[in-house]
Coordinates of C-alpha atoms and ligand atoms in Angstrom, one line a residue:
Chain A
X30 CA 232.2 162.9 16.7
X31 CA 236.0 162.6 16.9
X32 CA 237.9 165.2 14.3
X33 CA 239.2 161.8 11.6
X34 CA 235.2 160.6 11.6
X35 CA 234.0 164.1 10.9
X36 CA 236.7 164.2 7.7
X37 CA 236.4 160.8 6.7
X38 CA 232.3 161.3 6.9
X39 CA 232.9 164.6 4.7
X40 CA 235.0 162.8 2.0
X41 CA 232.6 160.3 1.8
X42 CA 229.9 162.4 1.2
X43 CA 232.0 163.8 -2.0
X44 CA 232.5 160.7 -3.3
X45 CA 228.7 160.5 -3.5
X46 CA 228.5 164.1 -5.1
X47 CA 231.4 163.2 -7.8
X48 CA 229.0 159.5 -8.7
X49 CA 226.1 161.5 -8.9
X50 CA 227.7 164.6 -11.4
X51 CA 229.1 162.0 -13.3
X52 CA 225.2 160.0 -13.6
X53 CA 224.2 163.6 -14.6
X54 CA 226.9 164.3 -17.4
X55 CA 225.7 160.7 -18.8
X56 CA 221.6 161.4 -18.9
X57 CA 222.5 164.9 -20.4
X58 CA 225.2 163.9 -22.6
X59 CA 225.5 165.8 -25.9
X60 CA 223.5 168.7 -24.0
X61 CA 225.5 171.5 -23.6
X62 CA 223.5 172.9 -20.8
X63 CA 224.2 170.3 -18.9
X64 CA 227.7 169.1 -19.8
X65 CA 229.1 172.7 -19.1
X66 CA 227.3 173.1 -15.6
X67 CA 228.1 169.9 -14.6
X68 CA 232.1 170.7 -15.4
X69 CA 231.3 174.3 -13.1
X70 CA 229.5 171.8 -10.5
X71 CA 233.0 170.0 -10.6
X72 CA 235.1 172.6 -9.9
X73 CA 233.7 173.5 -6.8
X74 CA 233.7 170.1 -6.1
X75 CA 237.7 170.2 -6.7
X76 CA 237.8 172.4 -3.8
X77 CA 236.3 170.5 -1.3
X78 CA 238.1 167.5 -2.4
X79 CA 241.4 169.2 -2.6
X80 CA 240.5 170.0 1.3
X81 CA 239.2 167.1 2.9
X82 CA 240.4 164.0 0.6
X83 CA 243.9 163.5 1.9
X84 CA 243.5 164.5 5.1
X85 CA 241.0 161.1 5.2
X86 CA 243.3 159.7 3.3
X87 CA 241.5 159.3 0.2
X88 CA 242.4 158.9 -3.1
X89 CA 242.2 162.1 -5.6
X90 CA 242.6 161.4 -9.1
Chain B
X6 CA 225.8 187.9 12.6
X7 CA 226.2 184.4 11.3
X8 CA 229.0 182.4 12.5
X9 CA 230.4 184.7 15.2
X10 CA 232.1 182.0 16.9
X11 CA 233.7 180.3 14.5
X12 CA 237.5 181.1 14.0
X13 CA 237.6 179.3 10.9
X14 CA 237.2 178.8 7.4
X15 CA 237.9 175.0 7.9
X16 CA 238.3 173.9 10.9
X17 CA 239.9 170.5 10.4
X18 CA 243.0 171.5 7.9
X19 CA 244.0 174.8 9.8
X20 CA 244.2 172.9 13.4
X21 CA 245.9 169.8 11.6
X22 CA 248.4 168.4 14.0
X23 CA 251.8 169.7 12.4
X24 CA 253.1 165.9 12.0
X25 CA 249.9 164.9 10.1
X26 CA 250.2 167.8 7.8
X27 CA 253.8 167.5 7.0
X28 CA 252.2 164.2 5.8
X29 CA 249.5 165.6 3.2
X30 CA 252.2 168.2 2.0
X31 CA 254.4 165.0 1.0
X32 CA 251.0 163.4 -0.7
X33 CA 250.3 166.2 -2.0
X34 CA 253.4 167.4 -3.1
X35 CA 254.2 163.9 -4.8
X36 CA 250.9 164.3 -6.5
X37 CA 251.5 167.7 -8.1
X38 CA 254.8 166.9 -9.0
X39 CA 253.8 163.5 -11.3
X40 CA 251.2 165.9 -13.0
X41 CA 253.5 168.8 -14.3
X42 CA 256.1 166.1 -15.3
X43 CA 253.6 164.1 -17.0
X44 CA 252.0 166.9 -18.9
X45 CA 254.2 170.0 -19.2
X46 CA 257.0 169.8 -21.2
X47 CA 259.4 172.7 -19.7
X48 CA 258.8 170.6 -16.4
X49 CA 259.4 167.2 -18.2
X50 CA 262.4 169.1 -20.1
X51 CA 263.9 170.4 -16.5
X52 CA 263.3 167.2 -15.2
X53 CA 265.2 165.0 -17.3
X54 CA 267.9 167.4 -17.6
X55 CA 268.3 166.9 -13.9
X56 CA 268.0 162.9 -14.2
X57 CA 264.9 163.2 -12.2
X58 CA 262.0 160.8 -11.8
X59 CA 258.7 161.7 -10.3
X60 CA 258.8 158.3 -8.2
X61 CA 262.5 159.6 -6.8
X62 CA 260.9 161.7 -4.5
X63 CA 260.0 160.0 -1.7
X64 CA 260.7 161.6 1.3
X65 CA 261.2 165.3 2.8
X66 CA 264.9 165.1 2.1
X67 CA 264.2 164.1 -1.6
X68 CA 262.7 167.5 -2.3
X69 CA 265.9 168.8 -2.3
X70 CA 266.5 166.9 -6.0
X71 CA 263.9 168.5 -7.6
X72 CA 265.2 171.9 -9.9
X73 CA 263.9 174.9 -8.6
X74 CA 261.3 176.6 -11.0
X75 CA 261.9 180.8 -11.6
X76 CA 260.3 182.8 -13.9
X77 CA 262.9 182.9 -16.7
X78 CA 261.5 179.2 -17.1
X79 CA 258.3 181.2 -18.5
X80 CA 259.8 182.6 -21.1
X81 CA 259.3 179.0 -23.2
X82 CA 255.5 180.4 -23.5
X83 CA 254.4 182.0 -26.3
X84 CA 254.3 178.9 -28.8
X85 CA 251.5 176.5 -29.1
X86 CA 249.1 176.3 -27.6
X87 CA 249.3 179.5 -28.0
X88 CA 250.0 181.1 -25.8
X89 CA 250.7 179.1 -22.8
X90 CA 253.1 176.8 -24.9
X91 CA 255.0 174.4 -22.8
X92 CA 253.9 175.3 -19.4
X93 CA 250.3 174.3 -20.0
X94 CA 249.3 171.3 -18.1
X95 CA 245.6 170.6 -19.4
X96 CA 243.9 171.0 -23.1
X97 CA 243.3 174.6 -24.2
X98 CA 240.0 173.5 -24.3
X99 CA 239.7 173.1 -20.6
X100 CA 241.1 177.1 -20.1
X101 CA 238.8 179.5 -18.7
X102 CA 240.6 182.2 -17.3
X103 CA 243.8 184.4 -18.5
X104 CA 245.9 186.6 -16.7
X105 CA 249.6 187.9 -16.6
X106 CA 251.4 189.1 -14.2
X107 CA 252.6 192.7 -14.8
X108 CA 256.1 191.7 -16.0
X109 CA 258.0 194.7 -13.9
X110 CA 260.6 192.5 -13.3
X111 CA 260.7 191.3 -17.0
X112 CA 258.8 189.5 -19.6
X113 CA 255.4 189.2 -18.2
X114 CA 254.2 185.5 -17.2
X115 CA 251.0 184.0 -18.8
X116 CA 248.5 182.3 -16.3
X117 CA 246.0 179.7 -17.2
X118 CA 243.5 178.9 -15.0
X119 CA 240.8 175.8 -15.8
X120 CA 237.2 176.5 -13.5
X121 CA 238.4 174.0 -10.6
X122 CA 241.2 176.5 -10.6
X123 CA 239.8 179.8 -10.7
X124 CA 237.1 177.6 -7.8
X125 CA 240.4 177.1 -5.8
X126 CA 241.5 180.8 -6.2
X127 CA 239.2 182.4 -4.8
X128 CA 238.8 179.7 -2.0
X129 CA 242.4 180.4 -0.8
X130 CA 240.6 183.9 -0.6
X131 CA 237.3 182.3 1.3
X132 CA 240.2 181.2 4.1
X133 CA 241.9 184.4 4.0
X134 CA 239.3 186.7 4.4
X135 CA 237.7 184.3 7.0
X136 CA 240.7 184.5 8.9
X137 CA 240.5 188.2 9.0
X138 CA 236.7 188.7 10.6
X139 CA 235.2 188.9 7.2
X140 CA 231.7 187.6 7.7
X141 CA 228.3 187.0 4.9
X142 CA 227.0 190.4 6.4
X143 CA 229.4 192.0 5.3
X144 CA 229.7 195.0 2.0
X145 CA 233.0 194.7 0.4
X146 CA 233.9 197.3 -1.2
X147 CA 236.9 197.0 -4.1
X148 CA 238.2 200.3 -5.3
X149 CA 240.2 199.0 -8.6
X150 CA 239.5 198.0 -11.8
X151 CA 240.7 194.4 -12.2
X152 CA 242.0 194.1 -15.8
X153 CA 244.5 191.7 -16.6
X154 CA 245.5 191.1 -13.0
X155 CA 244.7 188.4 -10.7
X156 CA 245.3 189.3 -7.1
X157 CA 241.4 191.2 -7.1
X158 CA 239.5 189.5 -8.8
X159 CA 240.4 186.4 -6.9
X160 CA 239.5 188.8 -4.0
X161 CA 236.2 189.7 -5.2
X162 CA 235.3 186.0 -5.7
X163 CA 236.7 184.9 -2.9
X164 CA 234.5 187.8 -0.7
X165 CA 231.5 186.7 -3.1
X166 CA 232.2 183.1 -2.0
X167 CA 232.2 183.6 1.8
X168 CA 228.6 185.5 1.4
X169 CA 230.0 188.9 1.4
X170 CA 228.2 191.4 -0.8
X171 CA 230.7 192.7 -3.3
X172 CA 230.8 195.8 -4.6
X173 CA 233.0 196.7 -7.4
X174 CA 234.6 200.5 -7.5
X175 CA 236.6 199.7 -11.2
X176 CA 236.7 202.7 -13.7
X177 CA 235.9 205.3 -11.1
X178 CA 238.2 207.9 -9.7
X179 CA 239.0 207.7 -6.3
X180 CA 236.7 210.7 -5.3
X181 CA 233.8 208.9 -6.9
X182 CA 235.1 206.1 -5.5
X183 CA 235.0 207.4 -1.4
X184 CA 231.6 208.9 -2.2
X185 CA 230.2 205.5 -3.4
X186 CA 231.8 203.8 -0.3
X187 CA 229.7 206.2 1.9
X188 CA 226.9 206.4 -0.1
X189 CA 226.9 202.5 0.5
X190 CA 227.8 202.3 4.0
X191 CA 230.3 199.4 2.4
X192 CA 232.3 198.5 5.9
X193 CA 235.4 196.4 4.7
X194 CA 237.7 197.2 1.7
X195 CA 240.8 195.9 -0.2
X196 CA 243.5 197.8 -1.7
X197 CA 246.9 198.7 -2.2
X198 CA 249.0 200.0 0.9
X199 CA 249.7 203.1 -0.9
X200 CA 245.9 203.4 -1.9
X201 CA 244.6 202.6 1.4
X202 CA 247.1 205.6 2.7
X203 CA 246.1 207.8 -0.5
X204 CA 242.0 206.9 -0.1
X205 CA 242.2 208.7 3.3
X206 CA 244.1 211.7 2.1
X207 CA 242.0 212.2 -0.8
X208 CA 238.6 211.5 1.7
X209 CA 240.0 214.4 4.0
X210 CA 241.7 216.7 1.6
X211 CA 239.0 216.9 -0.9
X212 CA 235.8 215.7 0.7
X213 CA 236.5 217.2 4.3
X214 CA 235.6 213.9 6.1
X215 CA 237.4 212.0 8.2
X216 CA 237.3 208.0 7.0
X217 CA 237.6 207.2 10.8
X218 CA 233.8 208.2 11.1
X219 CA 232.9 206.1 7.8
X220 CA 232.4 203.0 9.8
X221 CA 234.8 201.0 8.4
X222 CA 235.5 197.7 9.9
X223 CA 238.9 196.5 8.1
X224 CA 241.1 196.7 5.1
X225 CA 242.9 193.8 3.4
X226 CA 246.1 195.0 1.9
X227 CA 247.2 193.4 -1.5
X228 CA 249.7 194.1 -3.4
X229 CA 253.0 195.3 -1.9
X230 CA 254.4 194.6 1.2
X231 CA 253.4 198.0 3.3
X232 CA 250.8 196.1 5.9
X233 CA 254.0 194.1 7.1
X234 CA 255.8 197.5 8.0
X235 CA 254.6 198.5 11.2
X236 CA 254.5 202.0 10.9
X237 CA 253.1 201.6 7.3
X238 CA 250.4 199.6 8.7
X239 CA 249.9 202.2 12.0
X240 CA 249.6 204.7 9.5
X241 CA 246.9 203.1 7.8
X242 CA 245.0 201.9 10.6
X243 CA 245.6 205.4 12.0
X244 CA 243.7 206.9 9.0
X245 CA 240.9 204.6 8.9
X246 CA 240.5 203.5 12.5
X247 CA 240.3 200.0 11.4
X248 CA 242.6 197.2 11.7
X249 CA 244.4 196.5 8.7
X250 CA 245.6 193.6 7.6
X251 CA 248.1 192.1 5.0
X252 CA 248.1 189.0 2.7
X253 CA 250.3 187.6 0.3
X254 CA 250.0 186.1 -3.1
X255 CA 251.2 186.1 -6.5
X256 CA 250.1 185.2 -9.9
X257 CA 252.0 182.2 -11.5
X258 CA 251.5 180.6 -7.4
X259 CA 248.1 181.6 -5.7
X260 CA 247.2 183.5 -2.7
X261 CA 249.3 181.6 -0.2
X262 CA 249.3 183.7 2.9
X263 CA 247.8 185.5 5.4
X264 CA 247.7 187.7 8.6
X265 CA 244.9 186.7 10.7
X266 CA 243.0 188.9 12.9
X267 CA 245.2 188.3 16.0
X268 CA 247.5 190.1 13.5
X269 CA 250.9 187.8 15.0
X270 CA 253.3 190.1 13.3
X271 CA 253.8 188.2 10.0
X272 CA 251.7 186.2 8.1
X273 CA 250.3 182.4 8.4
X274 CA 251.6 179.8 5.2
X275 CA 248.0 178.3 3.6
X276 CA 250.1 174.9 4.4
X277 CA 247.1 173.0 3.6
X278 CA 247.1 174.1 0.0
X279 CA 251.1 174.9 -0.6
X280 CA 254.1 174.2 0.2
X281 CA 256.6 177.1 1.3
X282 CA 259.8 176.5 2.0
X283 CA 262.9 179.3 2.4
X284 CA 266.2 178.4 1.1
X285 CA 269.4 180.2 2.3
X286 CA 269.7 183.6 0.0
X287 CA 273.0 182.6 -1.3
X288 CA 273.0 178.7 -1.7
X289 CA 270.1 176.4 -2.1
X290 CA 270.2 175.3 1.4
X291 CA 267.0 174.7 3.8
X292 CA 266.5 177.7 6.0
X293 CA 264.6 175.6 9.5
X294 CA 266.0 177.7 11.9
X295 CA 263.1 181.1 12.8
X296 CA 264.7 184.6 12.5
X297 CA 267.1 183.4 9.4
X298 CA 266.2 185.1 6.1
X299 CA 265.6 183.1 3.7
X300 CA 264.6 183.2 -0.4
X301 CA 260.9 181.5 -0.4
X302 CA 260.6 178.9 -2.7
X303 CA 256.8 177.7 -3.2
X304 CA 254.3 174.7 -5.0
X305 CA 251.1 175.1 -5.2
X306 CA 249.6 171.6 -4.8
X307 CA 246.0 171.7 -6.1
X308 CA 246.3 174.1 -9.0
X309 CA 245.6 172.2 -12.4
X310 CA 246.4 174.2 -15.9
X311 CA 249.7 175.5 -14.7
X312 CA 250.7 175.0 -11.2
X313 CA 254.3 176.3 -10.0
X314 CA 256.6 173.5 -8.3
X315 CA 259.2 174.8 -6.4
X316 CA 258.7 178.1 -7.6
X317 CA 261.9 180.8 -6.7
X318 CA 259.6 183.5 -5.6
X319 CA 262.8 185.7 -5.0
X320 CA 261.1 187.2 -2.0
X321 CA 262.4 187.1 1.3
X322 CA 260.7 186.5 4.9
X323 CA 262.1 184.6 7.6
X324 CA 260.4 182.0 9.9
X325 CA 258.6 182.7 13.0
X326 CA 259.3 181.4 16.4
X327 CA 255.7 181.7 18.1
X328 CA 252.6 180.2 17.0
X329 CA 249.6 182.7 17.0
X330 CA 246.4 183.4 19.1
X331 CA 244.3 182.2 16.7
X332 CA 245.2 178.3 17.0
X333 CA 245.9 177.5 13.5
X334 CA 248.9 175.3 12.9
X335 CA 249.6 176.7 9.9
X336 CA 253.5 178.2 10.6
X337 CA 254.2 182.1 10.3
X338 CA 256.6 184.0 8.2
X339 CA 257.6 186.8 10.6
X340 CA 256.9 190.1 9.2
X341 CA 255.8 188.5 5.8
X342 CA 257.3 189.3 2.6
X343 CA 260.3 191.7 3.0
X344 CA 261.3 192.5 -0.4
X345 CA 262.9 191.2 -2.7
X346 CA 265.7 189.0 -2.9
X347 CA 267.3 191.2 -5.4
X348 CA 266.3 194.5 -3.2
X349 CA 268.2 193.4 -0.8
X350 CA 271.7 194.5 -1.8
X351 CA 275.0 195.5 -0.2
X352 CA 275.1 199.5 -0.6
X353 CA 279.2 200.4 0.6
X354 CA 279.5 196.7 2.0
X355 CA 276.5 196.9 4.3
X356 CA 273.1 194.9 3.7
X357 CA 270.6 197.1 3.1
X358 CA 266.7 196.7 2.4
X359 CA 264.8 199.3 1.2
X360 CA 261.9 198.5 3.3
X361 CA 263.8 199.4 6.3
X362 CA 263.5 203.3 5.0
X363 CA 259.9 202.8 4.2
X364 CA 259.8 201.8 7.9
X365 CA 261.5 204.4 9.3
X366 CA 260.2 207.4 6.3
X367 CA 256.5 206.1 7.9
X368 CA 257.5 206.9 11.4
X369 CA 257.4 210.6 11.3
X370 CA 254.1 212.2 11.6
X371 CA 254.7 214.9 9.5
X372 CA 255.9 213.3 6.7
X373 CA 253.1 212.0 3.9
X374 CA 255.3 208.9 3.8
X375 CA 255.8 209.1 0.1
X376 CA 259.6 208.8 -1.0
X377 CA 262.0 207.0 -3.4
X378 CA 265.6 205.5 -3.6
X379 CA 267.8 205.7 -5.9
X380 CA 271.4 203.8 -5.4
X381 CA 274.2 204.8 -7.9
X382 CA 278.4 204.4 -8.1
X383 CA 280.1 208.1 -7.5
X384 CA 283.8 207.6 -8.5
X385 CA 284.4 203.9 -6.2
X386 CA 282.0 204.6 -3.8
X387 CA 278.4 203.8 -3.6
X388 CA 275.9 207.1 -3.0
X389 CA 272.6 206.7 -1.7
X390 CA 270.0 209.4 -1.8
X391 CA 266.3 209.4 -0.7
X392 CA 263.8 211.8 -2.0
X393 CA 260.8 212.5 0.3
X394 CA 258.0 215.1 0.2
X395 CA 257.6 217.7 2.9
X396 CA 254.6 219.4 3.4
X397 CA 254.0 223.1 2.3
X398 CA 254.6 225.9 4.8
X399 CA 257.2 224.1 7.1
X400 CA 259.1 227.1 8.8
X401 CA 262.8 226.9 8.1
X402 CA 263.8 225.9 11.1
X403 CA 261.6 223.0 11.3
X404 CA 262.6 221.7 8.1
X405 CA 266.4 221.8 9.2
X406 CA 265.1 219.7 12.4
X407 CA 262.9 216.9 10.5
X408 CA 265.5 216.4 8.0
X409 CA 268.6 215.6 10.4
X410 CA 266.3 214.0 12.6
X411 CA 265.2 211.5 9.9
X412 CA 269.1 211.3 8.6
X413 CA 269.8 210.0 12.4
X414 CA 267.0 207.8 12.1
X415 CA 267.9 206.1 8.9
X416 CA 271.4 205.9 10.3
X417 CA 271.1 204.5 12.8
X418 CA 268.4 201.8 11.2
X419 CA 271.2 200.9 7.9
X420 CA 274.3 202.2 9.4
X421 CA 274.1 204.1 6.1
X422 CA 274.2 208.1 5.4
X423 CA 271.7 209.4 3.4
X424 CA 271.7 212.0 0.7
X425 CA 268.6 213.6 1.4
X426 CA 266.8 215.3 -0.9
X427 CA 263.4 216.9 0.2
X428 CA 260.5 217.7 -2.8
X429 CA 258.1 219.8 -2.8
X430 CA 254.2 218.0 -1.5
X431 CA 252.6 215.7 -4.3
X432 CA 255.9 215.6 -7.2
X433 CA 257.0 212.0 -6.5
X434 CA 254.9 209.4 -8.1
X435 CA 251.5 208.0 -7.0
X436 CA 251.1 204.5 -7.1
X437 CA 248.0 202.2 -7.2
X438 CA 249.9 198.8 -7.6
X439 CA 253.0 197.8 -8.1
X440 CA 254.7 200.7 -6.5
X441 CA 258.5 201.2 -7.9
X442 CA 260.1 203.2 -5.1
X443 CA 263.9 201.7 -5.1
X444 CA 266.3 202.0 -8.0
X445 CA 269.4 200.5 -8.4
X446 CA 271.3 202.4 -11.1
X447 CA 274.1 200.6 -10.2
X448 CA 272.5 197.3 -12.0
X449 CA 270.0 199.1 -13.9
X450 CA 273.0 200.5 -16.1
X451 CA 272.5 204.3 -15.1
X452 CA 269.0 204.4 -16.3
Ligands
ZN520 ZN1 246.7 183.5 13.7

């Protein structure tokens, strides 16, 4: 796989991750087990977007 | 061992054609800068002081409009939110971590970090460590206690992250410390230069080992910039028959560089994650050119609660002409961080750096490498005297020898003469971190 399908693939793949935190902050909304590991779940996720996201040319927010 | 053939941490950003990643550093930089000028007011402040818009900034040769950031622009903090005050970029809320930097060169600086943050931390130490051969079979062993102070617990996390097992030496002395190392069989470890150089003494002076047999695969240096001084770093690696290697980093920026195992001579820029860029020591001129000093002025692009743009690092380093071994496109700062921009001073009309004497204190054997400047006014004239430690029983006549020998040597290195003043073994100050070897009475008002 050339090097910008493997990134844009990978970025892709986050944008997935980040829909489905944000399904899982709403079903456990108001439960702070969930709300505060979901916000840990997102900072790792930060990382990998901070990495592969503009490189694919993605937008970050 | 996992991942033997794998150079790095991630393969697509550090073997980014340099054209394309000139390109994300633009993105990103634009990026970072819209956030701290829409939410911190000391950037918004410094901003519209300058007549400067976020959307001004459009191409390299708008950077150049942007105010440079220094840590006098710090000293807003201290108001609400308390007690980040106006450098604070998220809701206090949304603040997980604190630290400080040690505030040696002044009011200390006070460092918010959100989680993403602290996440990105310690993966700028993921890539460093990487870079140096540190694998997920590896023990890491860190002999400090953390406390307010950033650089190792970033480390620790960073190891953690990579799948190193971490083991944490805080609290204990450094006896207890070598013992739990070898009790452990922990084969990597991070410290100071002057710790890594004080661990070994201490391991063969009062435990009657020799760390070379300790198995010991490599050191990280932290701290201060003794892993970019060859014989500093020979010394080290002499001692623990390891390679050491350097990295560079500080609190209010991230960790932001790195020597990779090929060890190139200076360290590689995390270009991915920041921008560095040297400006001319005097003027705020661009530095392109490798082999020109220059002060190293740095943003941090993907840092959230208080990221630095254009931060005035006052350090110096000075581009490299060669790319490294290793492949990474990331550029190199030859000989990495070589002291500070207010270190390096004119002493009787000559430029002088005081890491040139740690070089050349490091180069004889029979020195312990320990010393200290002090720079003062006689009369007109400027007098410069360096206090090193001999070691106990040296004959007369050999003393006489090593003494004019290293007054030659330092001479001929700062075309300066030395007033040289030998101590007795173990009476100059021991540092951990932070060590505080050169004094300028001439500024510091005779104190
Ligand atoms: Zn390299």
């Amino acid at each position: 796989m050339a090097p910008d399908d493997r990134i844009r693939e990978v970025a892709e793949a986050l944008d997935r991750v980040a829909s489905a935190l944000r399904e899982l902050e709403r079903a456990g909304d108001g439960i702070p087990a969930v709300e505060r590991n979901v916000r840990r779940m997102e900072g790792t996720l930060w990382v990998l977007r901070a990495h592969f996201e503009p490189p694919a040319g993605t937008k970050t927010p | 061992m996992p991942y033997p053939e794998t150079e790095y941490w991630n393969p697509i950003t550090e073997t980014l054609d340099p054209d394309r990643l000139r390109e994300i550093q633009l993105a990103k930089f634009r990026r970072v800068l819209a956030w701290v000028y829409e939410r911190s007011p000391m950037y918004r402040r410094k901003y519209d002081e300058a007549g400067l818009r976020p959307e001004d900034v459009r191409t390299w040769d708008d950077l150049a409009k942007v105010p440079l950031v220094t840590k006098d622009d710090y000293r807003c903090q201290g108001t609400d939110p308390f007690p980040y005050g106006d450098t604070l970029c998220v809701p206090l809320e949304e603040v997980t971590e604190y630290h400080q930097t040690s505030g040696t060169t002044g009011t200390p600086v006070y460092q918010p970090d959100t989680w993403a943050d602290w996440e990105w931390f310690s993966e700028l130490w993921a890539t460093i460590l990487w870079a140096q051969g540190y694998r997920p079979t590896d023990r890491v062993f860190f002999p400090f206690g953390y406390h307010v102070f950033i650089a190792f617990w970033t480390a620790h996390y960073g190891a953690e992250r990579l799948g190193c097992e971490v083991v944490p030496g805080g609290v204990l002395g450094t006896r207890e410390r070598l013992l739990k190392m070898r009790e452990l069989k922990t084969n990597a470890f991070m410290a100071t230069p002057t710790y890594v150089l004080g661990m070994a003494e201490t391991a063969r002076k009062d435990l009657g080992a020799d760390p070379r047999e300790w198995g010991i695969r490599r050191i990280t240096c932290a701290g201060e910039p003794g892993a970019s001084v060859p014989t500093t770093k020979k010394r080290m690696q002499d001692a623990w028959g390891c390679p050491v290697y350097d990295h560079v980093g500080a609190t209010e920026v991230g960790a932001w560089g790195f020597e990779c195992r090929h060890q190139p001579g200076g360290q590689h820029v995390i270009e991915s994650m920041f921008l560095v860029e040297l400006l001319e020591l005097d003027s705020d001129r661009p530095v392109t050119r490798p082999g020109v000093p220059g002060r190293i002025v740095i943003t941090a692009f993907d840092r959230r609660a208080q990221p630095c743009v254009r931060f005035d690092t006052k350090d110096v380093s000075m581009w490299a002409a060669d790319g490294c071994e290793c492949g990474r496109t990331w550029r190199i700062l030859e000989g990495g961080v070589h002291g500070r921009v207010d270190h390096i001073t004119k002493v009787k009309g000559v430029l002088f750096s005081p890491v040139t004497v740690e070089e050349v204190v490091r180069s004889f054997e029979e020195l312990d490498g320990e010393f200290e400047i002090f720079v003062e006014k006689r009369g007109d004239l400027d007098h410069i005297t360096l206090k090193v430690e001999l070691p106990d029983g040296l004959a007369p006549p050999d003393r006489d020898g090593l003494l004019k020998e290293l007054a030659s040597r330092l001479r001929w290195k700062t075309q300066l003469n030395f007033d040289i003043q030998p101590q007795p073994y173990g009476s100059l100050p021991r540092y951990q971190v932070k060590a505080r070897r050169f004094h300028d009475l001439r500024k510091e008002g005779g104190a």
